[in-house]
């Protein structure tokens, strides 16, 4: 009984923290209509800022606490709303998702830069040493503080939304921004306020969570992300249900520690919030097919088969020549770019053509590498490396088939994070690694690094030609049709379910092959290779490169592979992949065609110019 | 061909359709007219399955399809165009129609060459010359014709057209009228036509229904409906005569 109560108390404490973060998320989402993926990162940055003020600079805790909570965090939220979010109102989910993910990654990068992970930082518990005893149960003041904070926030939010002018105005904006504007409310101001409030609540959650765990940039961010599940249980609009969901998550998580068998705690417990997130998303009412959802994106025309074959052959040739000149270190970087390029191609198919967001492409890559390792290499291993992720992809697709946009993104996020905890951590071993053999071809020595590099270039070229061929064929047209207008596709007899299933499985298979070759390139993989946050970076880079073209995928993959090189040049910049990608997205994120799209566009213009000039010349001559 | 049986739709407190009943016989063009907001598009959405009615049934060739998903109804021979254009904006004119022809090949036993079908249909609606243009560069009137060709590519037995004539000039609208008459001439196909161009509706329809505030207020032969005082009051006014 004492164990139960003690765990119930610590569950309540975690539940309260989740309730705070989830409430913040709900407040911003209902008011501005934009789901803030960076919410977790804001909580993390706030906790580090608090550490900076309180521990590093010695400010008294209450002062530092209030400064972060009431000044810095709201300011950050308001500035983010003004600069990043406001231009995005009414934009399709793909755009807002990339923007807030970009913010998430930028904040991670900044945190790594300001607080390098090589020093250990500890936030002591508030009121350390003070406890109260209730029925032989020892509760420390820190726990009481968390509970008190959550109750205060819940009551204030309730009063704010039901009693205050501003709160009522906020609800009016949610119901009908135009009508509210007519009645004299400024929707932008109200939305800005909601972002300030959301940011402040994320900060509160981050600061209260930090003393309970270790102060670590990624761990803290992901912990705050656990609160997303609670927000989903509240269907992103119902605050009481959100709080209830948060308490449930905290309760289940802590009771499992005491009562579940060891294997459960090893494998499943850490993933409970993500499993709940996945389930909660599944119960979201499916978006109905609606007419009038025209996308209006201009995709570059795919090149002809002949042209793409020629480009592919030229690519392999150039890669072979360049590869023969590279130093071993640079050869590894180039090879990394090639295999990541293959993974990026899976996103071109899924997100570029199919318009489906996925935050779990590296999870599929990891499954591919795992299958390759277990199969012991060979071409059969490579086939298995495609099949296992394809099966997983199909399974995910079947479960989430009704979901699109934001909810699909959240479901894939939950899947990726749960797989990290349940599968990769154990199958690949934390700290240790799994050996992955290279495939073998008769008569070709793929153990030789230069030969393997050329092989990787050939695989990338083949995959690119294949993806382009799909785009030109009936399946590609069906995919694009489904993305451009789901309603019109349905009236042509196209089954969205089977099409989405096939494309998800295909895309997972491509990512799996990429993953298997990544393992072959380095000889082994570890559980750190396929993390959710890296999948986010991958998606963002692919978007920057241009989701509609293999050229964009290649550029994006190469820049990802080159990050370690940049890191050598700027060792002080922290984790450059986060900072560079994030800043790139914030700068260019509104351009939906990416760099690859720009290149294709420029090419088309050039060709048009040439044609018109030829015509002019012909006219002059004739 | 199509029977709509006492269909009701509610959006919150608003009743968008109040017990609408109508028939579309085989081989006929049936016109559906009514002021903006009368519920015409909602009725189309109910028939094609994009909207679930709160009561009533939709029967296609005698079979109750009320619970069927939109894409399965399409496979039973139901095609439509949209009032708010729903073309595939990343594809060319030809590809838009081709996608529909390919979809048909994948779910039917018909193995006609989809490329051929698409070009034939585009010739029929007069868009063959611009078949390789991207649709996002075309004016609305032509996009409606792209939608008509695309809907025909599924070879529907019942075609629902939602204001196909808006955005067309007089000559184009006349050509469209000719096409509609031609399409039902062999008796294998029926059309339910929503159209504001009264002249066009009067010319091609053999039967007319008038929808106002979610209810059918008049039905009958075009001339007869035109004389109906309730209709004149609600919609046609005096200028239509």
Short mmCIF file of C-alpha atoms in Angstrom, two decimals, chain A residues 43 47 121 162 167 257 295 354 360 384 461 478 622:
data_model
loop_
_atom_site.label_atom_id
_atom_site.label_comp_id
_atom_site.label_asym_id
_atom_site.label_seq_id
_atom_site.Cartn_x
_atom_site.Cartn_y
_atom_site.Cartn_z
CA UNK A 43 10.40 24.00 -22.04
CA UNK A 47 14.94 25.02 -17.83
CA UNK A 121 24.60 20.49 -14.98
CA UNK A 162 -14.69 31.96 -18.29
CA UNK A 167 -10.14 35.01 -22.15
CA UNK A 257 7.71 0.97 -12.08
CA UNK A 295 -3.41 22.70 -52.93
CA UNK A 354 2.10 11.65 -51.82
CA UNK A 360 9.75 8.02 -38.78
CA UNK A 384 14.98 -8.53 -46.30
CA UNK A 461 20.97 6.63 -59.08
CA UNK A 478 -2.74 8.54 -58.75
CA UNK A 622 11.87 33.59 -92.51
#
